GROMACS .gro file of C-alpha atoms in nm:
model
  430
    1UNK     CA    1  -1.737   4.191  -3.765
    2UNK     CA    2  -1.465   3.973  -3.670
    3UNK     CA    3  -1.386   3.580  -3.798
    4UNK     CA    4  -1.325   3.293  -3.544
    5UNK     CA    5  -0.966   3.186  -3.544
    6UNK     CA    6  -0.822   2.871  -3.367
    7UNK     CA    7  -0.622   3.093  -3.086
    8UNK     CA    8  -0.966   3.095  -2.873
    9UNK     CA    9  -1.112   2.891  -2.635
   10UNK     CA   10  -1.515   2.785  -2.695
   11UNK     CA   11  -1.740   3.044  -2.570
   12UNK     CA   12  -1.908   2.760  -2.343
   13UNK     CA   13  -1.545   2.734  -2.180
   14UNK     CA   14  -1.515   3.131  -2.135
   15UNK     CA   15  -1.950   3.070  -1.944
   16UNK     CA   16  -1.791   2.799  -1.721
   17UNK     CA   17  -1.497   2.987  -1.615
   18UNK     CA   18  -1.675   3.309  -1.524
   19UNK     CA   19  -1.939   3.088  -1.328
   20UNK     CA   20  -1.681   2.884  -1.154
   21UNK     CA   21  -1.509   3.257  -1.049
   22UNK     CA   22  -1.859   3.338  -0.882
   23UNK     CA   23  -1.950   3.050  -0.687
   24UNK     CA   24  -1.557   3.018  -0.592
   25UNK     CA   25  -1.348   3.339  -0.683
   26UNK     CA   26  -0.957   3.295  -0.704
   27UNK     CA   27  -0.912   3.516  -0.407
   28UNK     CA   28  -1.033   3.270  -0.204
   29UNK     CA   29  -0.742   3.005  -0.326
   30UNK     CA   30  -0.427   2.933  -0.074
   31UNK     CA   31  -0.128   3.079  -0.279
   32UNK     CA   32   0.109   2.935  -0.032
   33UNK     CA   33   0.159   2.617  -0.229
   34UNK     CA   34  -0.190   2.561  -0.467
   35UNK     CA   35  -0.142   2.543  -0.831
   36UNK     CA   36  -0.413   2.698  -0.997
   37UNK     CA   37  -0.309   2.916  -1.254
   38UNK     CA   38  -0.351   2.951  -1.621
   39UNK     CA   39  -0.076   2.762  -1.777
   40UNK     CA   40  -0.097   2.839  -2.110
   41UNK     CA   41  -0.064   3.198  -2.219
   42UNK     CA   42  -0.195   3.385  -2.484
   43UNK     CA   43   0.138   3.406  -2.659
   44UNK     CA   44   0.157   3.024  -2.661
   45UNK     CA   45   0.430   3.019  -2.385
   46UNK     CA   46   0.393   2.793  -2.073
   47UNK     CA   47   0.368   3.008  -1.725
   48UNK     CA   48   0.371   2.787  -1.403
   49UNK     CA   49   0.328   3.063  -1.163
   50UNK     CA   50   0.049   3.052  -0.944
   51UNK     CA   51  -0.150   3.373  -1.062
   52UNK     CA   52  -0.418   3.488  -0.825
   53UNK     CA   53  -0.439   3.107  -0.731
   54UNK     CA   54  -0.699   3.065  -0.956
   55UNK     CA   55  -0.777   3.023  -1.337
   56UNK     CA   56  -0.794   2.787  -1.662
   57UNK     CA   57  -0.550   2.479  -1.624
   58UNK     CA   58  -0.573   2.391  -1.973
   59UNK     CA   59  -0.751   2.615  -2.236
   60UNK     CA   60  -0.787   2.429  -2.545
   61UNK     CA   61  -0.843   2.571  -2.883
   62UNK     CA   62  -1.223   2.581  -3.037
   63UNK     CA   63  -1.306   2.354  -3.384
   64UNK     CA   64  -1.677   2.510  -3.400
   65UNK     CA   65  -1.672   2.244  -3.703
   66UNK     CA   66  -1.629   1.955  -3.452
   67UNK     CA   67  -1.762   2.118  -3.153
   68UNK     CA   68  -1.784   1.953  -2.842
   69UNK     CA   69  -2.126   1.961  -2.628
   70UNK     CA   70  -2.211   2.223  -2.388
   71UNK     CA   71  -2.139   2.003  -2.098
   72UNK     CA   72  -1.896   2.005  -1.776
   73UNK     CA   73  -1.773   1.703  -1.624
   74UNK     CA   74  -1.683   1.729  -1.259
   75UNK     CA   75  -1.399   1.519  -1.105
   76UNK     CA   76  -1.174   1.541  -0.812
   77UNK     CA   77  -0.879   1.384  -1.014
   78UNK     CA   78  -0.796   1.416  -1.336
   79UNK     CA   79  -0.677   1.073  -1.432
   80UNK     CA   80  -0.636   0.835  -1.758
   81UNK     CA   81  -0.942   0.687  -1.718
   82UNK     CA   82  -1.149   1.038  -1.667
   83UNK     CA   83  -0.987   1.167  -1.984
   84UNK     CA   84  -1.122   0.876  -2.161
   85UNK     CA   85  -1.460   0.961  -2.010
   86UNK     CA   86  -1.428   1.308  -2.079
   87UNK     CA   87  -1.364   1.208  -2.452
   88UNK     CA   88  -1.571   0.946  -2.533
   89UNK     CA   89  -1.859   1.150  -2.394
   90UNK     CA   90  -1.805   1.458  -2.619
   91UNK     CA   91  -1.773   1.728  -2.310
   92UNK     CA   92  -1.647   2.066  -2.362
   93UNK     CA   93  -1.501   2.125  -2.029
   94UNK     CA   94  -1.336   1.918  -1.741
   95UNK     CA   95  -1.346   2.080  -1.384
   96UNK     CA   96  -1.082   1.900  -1.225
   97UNK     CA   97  -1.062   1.990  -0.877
   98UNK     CA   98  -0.714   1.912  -0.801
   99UNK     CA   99  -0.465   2.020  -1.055
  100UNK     CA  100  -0.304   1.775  -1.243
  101UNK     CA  101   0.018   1.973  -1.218
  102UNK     CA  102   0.155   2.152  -0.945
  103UNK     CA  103   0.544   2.166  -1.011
  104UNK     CA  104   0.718   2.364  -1.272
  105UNK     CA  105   0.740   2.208  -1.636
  106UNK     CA  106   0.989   2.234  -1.902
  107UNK     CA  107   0.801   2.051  -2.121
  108UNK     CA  108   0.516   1.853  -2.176
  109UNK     CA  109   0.517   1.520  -2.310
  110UNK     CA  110   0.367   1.149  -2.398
  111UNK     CA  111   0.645   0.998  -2.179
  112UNK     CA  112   0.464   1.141  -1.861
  113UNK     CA  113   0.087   0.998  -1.843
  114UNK     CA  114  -0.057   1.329  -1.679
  115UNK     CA  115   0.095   1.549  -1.912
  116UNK     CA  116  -0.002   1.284  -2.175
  117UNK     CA  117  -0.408   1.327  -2.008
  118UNK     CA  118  -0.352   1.722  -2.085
  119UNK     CA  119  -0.216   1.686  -2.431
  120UNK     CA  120  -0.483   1.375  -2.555
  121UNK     CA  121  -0.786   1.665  -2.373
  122UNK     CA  122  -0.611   1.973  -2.593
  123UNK     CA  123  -0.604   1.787  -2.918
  124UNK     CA  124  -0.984   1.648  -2.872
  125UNK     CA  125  -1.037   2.104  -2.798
  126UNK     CA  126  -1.125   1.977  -2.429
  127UNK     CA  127  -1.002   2.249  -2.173
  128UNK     CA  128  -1.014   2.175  -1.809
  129UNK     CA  129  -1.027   2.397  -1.501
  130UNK     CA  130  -0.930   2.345  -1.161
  131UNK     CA  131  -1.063   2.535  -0.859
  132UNK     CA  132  -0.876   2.325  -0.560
  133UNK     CA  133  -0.866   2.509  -0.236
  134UNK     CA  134  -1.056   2.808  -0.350
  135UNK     CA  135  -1.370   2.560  -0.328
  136UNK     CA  136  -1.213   2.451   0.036
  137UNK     CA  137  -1.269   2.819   0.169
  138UNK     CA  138  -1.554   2.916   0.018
  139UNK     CA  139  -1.824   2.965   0.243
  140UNK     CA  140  -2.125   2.665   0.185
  141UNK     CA  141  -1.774   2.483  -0.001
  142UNK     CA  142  -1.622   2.181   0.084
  143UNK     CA  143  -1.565   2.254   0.466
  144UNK     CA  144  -1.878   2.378   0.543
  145UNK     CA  145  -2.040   2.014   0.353
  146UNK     CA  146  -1.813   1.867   0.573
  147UNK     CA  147  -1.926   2.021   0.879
  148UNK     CA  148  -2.274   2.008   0.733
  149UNK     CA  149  -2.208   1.633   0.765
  150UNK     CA  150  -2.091   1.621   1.085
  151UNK     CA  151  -2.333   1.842   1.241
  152UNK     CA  152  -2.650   1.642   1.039
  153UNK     CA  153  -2.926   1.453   1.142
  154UNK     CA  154  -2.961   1.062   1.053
  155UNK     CA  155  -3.312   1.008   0.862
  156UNK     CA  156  -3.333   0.717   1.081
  157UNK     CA  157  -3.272   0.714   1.461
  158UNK     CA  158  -2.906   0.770   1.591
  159UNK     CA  159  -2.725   0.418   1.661
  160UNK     CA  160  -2.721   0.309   1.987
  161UNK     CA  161  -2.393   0.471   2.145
  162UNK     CA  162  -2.206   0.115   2.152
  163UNK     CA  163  -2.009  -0.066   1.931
  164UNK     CA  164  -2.059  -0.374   1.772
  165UNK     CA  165  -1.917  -0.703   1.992
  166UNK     CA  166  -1.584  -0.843   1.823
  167UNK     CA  167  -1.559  -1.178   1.734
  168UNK     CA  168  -1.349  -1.375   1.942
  169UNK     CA  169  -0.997  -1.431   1.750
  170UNK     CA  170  -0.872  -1.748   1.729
  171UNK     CA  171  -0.514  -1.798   1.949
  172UNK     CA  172  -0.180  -1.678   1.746
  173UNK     CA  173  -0.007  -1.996   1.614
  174UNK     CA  174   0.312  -2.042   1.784
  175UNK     CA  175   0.493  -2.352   1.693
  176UNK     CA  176   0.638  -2.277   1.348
  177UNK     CA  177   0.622  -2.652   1.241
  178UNK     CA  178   0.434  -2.762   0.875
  179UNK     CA  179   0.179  -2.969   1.045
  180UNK     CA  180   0.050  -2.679   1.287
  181UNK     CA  181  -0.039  -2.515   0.959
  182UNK     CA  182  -0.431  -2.542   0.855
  183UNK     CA  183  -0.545  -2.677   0.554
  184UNK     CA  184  -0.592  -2.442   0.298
  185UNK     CA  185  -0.904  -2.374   0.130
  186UNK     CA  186  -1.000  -2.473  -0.190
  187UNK     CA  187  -0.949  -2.187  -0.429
  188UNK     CA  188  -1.210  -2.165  -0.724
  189UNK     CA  189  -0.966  -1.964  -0.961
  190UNK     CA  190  -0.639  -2.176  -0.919
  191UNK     CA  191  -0.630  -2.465  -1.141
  192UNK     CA  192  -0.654  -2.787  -0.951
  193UNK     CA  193  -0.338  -2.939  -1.020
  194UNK     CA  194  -0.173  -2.594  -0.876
  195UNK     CA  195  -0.364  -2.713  -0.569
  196UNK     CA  196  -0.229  -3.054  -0.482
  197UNK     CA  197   0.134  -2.852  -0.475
  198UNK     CA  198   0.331  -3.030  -0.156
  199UNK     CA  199   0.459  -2.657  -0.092
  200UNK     CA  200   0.215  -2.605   0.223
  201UNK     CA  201   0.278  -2.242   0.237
  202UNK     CA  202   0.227  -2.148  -0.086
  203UNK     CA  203  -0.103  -2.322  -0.143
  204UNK     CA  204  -0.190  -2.079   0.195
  205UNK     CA  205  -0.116  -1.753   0.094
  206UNK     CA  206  -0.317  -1.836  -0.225
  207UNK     CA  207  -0.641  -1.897   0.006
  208UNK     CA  208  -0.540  -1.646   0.231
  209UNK     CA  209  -0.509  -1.428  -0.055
  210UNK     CA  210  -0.875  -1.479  -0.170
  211UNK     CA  211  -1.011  -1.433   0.199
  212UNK     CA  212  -1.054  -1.031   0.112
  213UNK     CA  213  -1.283  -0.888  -0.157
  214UNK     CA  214  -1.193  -0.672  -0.408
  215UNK     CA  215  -1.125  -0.290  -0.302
  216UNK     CA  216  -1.439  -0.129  -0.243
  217UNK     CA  217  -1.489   0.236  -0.326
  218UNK     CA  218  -1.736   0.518  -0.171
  219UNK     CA  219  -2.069   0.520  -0.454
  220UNK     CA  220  -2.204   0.785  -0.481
  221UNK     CA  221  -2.403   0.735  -0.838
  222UNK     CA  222  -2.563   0.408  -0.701
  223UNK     CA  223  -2.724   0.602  -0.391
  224UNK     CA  224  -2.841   0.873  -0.594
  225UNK     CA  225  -3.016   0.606  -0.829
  226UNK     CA  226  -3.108   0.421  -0.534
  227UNK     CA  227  -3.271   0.619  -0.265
  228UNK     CA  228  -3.464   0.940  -0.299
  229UNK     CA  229  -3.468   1.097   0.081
  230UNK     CA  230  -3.109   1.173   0.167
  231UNK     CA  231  -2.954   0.939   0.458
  232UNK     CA  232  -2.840   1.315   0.625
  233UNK     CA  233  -3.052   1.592   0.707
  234UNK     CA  234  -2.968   1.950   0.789
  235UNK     CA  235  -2.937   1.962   1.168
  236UNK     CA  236  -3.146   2.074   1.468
  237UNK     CA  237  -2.911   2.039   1.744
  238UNK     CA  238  -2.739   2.353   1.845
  239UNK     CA  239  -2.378   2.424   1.774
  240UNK     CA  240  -2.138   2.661   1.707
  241UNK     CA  241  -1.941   2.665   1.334
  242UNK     CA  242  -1.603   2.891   1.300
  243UNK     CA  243  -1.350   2.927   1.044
  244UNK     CA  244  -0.997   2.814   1.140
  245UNK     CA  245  -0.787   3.013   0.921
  246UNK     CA  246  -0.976   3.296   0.773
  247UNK     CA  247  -0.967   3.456   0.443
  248UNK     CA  248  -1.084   3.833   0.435
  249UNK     CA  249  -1.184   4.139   0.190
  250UNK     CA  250  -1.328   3.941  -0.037
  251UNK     CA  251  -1.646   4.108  -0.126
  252UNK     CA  252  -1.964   3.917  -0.099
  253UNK     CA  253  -1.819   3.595   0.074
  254UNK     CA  254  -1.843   3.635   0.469
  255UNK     CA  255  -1.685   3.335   0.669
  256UNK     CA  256  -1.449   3.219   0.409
  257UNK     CA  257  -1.116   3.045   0.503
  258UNK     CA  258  -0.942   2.741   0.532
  259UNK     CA  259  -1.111   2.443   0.777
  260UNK     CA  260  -1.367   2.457   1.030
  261UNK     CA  261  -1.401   2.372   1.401
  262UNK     CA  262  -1.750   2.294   1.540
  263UNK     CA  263  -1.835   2.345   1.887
  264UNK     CA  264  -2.170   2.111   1.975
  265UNK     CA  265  -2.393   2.305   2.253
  266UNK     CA  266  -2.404   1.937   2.417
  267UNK     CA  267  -2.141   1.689   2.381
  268UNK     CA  268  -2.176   1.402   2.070
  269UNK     CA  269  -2.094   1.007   2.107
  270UNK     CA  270  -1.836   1.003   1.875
  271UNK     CA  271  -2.039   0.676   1.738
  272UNK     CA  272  -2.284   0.903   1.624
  273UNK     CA  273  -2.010   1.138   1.427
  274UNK     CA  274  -1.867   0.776   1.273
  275UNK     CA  275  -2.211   0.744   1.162
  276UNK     CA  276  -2.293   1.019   1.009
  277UNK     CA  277  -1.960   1.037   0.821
  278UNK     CA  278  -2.013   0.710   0.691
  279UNK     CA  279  -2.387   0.801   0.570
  280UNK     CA  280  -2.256   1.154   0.436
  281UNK     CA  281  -1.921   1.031   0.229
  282UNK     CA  282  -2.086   0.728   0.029
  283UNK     CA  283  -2.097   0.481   0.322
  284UNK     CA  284  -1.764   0.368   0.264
  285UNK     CA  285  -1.706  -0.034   0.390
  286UNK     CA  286  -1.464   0.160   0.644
  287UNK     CA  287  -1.204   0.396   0.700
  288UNK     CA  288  -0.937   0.493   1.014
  289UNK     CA  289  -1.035   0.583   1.324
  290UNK     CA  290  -0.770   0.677   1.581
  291UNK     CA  291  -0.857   0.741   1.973
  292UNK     CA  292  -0.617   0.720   2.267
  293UNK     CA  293  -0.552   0.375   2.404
  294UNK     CA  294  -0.674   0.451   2.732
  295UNK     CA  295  -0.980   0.498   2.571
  296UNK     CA  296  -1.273   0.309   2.449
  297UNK     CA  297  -1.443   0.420   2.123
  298UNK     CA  298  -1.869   0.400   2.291
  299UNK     CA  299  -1.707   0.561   2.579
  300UNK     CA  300  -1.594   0.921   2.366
  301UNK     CA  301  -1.773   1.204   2.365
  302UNK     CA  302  -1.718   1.520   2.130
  303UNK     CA  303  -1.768   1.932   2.240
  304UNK     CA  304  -1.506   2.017   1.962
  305UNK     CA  305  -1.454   1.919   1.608
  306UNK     CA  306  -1.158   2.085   1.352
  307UNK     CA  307  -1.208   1.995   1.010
  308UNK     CA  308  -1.035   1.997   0.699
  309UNK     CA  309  -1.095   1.848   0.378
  310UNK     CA  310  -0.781   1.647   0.181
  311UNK     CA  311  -0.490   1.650   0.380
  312UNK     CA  312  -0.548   1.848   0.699
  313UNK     CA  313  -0.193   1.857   0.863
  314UNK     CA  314  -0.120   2.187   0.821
  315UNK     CA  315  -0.467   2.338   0.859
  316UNK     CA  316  -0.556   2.135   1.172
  317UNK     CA  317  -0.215   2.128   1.330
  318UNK     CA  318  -0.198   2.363   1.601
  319UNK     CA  319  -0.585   2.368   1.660
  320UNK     CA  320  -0.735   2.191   2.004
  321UNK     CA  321  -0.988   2.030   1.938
  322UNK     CA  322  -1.155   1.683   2.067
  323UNK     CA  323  -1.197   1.489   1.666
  324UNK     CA  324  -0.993   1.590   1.389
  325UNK     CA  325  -1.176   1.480   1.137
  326UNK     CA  326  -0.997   1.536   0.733
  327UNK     CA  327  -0.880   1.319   0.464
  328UNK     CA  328  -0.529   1.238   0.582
  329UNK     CA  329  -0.276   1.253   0.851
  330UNK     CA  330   0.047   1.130   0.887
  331UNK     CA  331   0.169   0.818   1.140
  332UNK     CA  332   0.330   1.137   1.330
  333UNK     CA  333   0.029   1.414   1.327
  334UNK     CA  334  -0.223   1.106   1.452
  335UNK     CA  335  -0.015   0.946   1.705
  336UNK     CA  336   0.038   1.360   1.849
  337UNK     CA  337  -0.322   1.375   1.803
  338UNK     CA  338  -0.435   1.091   2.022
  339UNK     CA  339  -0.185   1.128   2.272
  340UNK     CA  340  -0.303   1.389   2.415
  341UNK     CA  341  -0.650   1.260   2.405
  342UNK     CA  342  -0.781   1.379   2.063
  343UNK     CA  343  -0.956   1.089   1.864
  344UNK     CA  344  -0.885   1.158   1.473
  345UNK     CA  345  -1.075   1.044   1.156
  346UNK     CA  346  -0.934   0.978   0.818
  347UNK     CA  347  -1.145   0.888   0.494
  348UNK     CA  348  -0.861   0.862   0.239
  349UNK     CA  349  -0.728   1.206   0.136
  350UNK     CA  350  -0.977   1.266  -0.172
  351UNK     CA  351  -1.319   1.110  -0.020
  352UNK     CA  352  -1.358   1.377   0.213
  353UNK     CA  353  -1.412   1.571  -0.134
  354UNK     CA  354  -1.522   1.318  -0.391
  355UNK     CA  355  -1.901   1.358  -0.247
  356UNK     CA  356  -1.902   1.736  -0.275
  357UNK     CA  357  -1.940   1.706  -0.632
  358UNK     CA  358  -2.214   1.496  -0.624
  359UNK     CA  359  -2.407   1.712  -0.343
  360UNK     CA  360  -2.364   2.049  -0.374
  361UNK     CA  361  -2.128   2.168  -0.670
  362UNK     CA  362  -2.339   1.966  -0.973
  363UNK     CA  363  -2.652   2.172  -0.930
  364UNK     CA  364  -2.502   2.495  -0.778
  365UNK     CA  365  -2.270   2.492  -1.094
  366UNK     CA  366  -2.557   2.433  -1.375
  367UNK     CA  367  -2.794   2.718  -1.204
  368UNK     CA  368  -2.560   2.943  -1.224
  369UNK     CA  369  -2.382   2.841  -1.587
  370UNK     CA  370  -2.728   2.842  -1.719
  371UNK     CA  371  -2.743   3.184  -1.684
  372UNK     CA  372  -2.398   3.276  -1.745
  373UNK     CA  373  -2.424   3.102  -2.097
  374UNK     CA  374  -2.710   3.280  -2.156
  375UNK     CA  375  -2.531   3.636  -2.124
  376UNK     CA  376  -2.202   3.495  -2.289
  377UNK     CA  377  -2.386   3.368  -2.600
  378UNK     CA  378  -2.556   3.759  -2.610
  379UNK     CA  379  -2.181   3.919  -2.530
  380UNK     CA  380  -2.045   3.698  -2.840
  381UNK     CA  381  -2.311   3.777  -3.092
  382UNK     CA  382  -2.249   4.162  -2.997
  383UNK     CA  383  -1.857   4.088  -3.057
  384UNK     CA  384  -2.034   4.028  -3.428
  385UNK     CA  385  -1.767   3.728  -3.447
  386UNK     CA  386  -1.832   3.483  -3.736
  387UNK     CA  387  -1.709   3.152  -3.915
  388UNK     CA  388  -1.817   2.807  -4.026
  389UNK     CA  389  -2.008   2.630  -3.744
  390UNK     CA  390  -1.978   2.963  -3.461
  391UNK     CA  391  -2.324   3.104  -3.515
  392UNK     CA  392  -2.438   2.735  -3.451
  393UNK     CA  393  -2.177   2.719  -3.149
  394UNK     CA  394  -2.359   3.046  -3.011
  395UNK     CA  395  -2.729   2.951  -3.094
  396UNK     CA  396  -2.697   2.579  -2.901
  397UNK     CA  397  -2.882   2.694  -2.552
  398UNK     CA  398  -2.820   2.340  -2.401
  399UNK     CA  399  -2.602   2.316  -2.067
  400UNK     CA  400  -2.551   1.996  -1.915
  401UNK     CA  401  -2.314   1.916  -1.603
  402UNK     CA  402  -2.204   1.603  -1.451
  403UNK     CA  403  -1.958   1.442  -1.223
  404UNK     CA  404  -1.777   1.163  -1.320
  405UNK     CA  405  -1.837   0.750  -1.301
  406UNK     CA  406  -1.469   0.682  -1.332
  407UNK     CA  407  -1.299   0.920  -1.075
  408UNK     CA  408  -1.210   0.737  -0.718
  409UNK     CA  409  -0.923   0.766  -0.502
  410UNK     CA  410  -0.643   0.579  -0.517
  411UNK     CA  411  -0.698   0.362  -0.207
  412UNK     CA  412  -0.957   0.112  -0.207
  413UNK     CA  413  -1.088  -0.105   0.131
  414UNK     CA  414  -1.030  -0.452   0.119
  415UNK     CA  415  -1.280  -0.673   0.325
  416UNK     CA  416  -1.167  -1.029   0.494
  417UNK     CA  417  -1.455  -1.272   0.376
  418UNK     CA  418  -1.383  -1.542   0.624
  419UNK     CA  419  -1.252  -1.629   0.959
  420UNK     CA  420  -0.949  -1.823   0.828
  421UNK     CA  421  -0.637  -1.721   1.041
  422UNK     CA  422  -0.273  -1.738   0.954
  423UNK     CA  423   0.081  -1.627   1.053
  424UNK     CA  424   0.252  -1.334   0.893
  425UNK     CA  425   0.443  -1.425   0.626
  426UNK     CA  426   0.874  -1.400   0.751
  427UNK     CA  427   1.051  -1.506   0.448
  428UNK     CA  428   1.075  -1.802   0.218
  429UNK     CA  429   1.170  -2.140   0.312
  430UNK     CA  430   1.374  -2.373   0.091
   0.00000   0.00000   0.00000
């Protein structure tokens, strides 16, 4: 019989890393760049190399006398905030599908606020995980939800294939005099005597300021509470799915690779793709939509679609296809893109991944983790290992997984609330 010591990880982290390795094995990762290897090493040393693309990011000692619950917490970005979360809700695990660190350390300190995230998770016996691009190529993974999305059926008739009628814009302001400028607009959270300032300009970017919401954010956790039938539903129409850039001999997962390019039996108003994007991401106030100037949007129609979750430069570059559709371009990729008659979509690099947790990895990971706990718990008891609070560690049968509240990318959209129209702003007067 052998006696717990603090140089292992919980034996709920060792269930969630062998079930993460099934649904998404580390052969699958892209070892060209992703950084997705154990970091810290038996022997205590840090290794940044990317081994087999895949492992533990952060494997944090067990305290079977403070134990955390047997519970996963799902994120695309491991941030401050989802640390907190992590912590104040007593998980045992963080699957973090980007990793936190993808350059070469020296050292890891308080001064830098992800390393800091890493540290605050090790000390609480927290360990995270981070699958990145091996959950990308995984077949029924992130590009196949994607395409899934794309390819899906509205639960309500398609929208008419036209596009709502714009407002007309009130004429540019020319004459750069004071009194061509408008009144501003009252402004509930500026003090009044702030108000009656004679600087005319000021008082306008203050209302002009307040003519945009807040950022708003893709919610996912509201439309699960809210609404029971899903807004997407597994389509009927006929179309062809291939992998872009194929990842082979891995046993047991066919059609793996990076991206995907869908080929619709009968062309698709690209209105209808905006649609279902927008129904299959979180509904999202907006996001980018490029198509060539000659072009009108209710006028394009789609036979080909490459996709590409995150940032789909490299994946999507040299593919010919009508819609790119992937988290981010650059100025340079979408401007090649839609000159030569491509239209492009962009959701913000990590909403095109965000909504994956929430659809297909929560329950895929618990089914499986609830039976991989149940044969690590039997493999530990055989081991015979023992110690204050590890037979109670062993004997808790309880597996819980969630994503998180707190996670969101970094970009928010901002709304204009009124019809209020002013000049760009070319430097201060005196």
């Amino acid at each position: 019989m052998s006696t717990y010591t603090t140089d292992k990880a919980s034996p709920f982290t060792r269930a969630v890393v062998n079930s993460m390795r099934k649904l998404y094995p580390e052969a699958l990762a892209d070892k060209s760049f992703d950084n997705t290897g154990r970091k810290l090493l038996d022997n205590g040393s840090l290794d940044f190399r990317v081994i087999n693309g895949f492992v533990v990011l952060l494997e944090a000692p067990f305290d079977p006398i403070r134990r955390q619950m047997n519970s996963v917490l799902l994120t695309v970005d491991l941030t401050k905030a989802v640390a907190d979360e992590a912590i104040e809700n007593n998980h045992c695990v963080v699957v973090a599908y980007h990793p936190i660190i993808f350059r070469g350390l020296k050292s890891l300190t308080l001064a830098d606020s992800q390393q800091q995230s890493l540290l605050r998770l090790a000390l609480e016996g927290i360990s995270v995980y981070s699958p990145h691009t091996a959950v990308d190529a995984a077949p029924g993974g992130l590009g196949d939800w994607l395409a899934d999305i794309l390819t899906g059926t509205l639960s309500e008739p398609e929208p008419a294939t036209k596009t709502a009628k714009q407002p007309e814009s009130s004429p540019p302001v020319t004459d750069s005099s004071d009194d061509q400028i408008s009144k501003p607009l009252e402004d509930p959270f500026v003090e009044k005597s702030a108000q009656k300032s004679t600087h005319k300009k000021e008082l306008q970017r203050m209302a002009l300021a307040r003519s945009y919401s807040r950022p708003t954010y893709p919610n996912h956790k509201e439309r699960e509470r809210e609404k029971e039938q899903p807004d997407l539903t597994p389509s009927s129409a006929s179309h062809k799915r291939t992998v872009i850039h194929p990842v082979t001999g891995v046993e047991g997962f066919p059609n793996a690779g990076m991206g995907r390019l869908v080929t619709f039996t009968s062309p698709q108003p690209l209105t209808h793709l905006i649609e279902r994007i927008a129904r299959g991401v979180g509904s999202p106030k907006g996001f980018p939509v490029a198509i060539p100037q000659s072009r009108q949007v209710e006028d394009i129609h789609i036979t080909t679609a490459a996709i590409c979750a995150g940032s789909g430069g490299s994946v999507l570059k040299a593919v010919d296809a009508d819609l790119l559709f992937t988290g981010e371009l650059s100025h340079h990729e979408a401007l090649a893109a839609t000159e030569r008659g491509a239209s492009v979509i962009t959701l913000f690099h990590s909403n095109t991944e965000r909504g994956f947790l929430h659809s297909v990895m929560k329950e895929k990971l618990a089914a499986v983790l609830r039976e991989e706990w149940k044969r690590v718990r039997a493999e530990v008891r055989d081991e015979g290992v023992s110690g204050d609070g590890w037979e109670d560690a062993v004997e808790d049968e309880g597996v819980l997984v969630e994503v998180s509240e707190r996670d969101r990318d970094p970009f928010g959209i901002v709304i204009l609330q009124s019809e209020q129209v002013g000049r760009p702003i070319t430097g201060a007067r005196a």
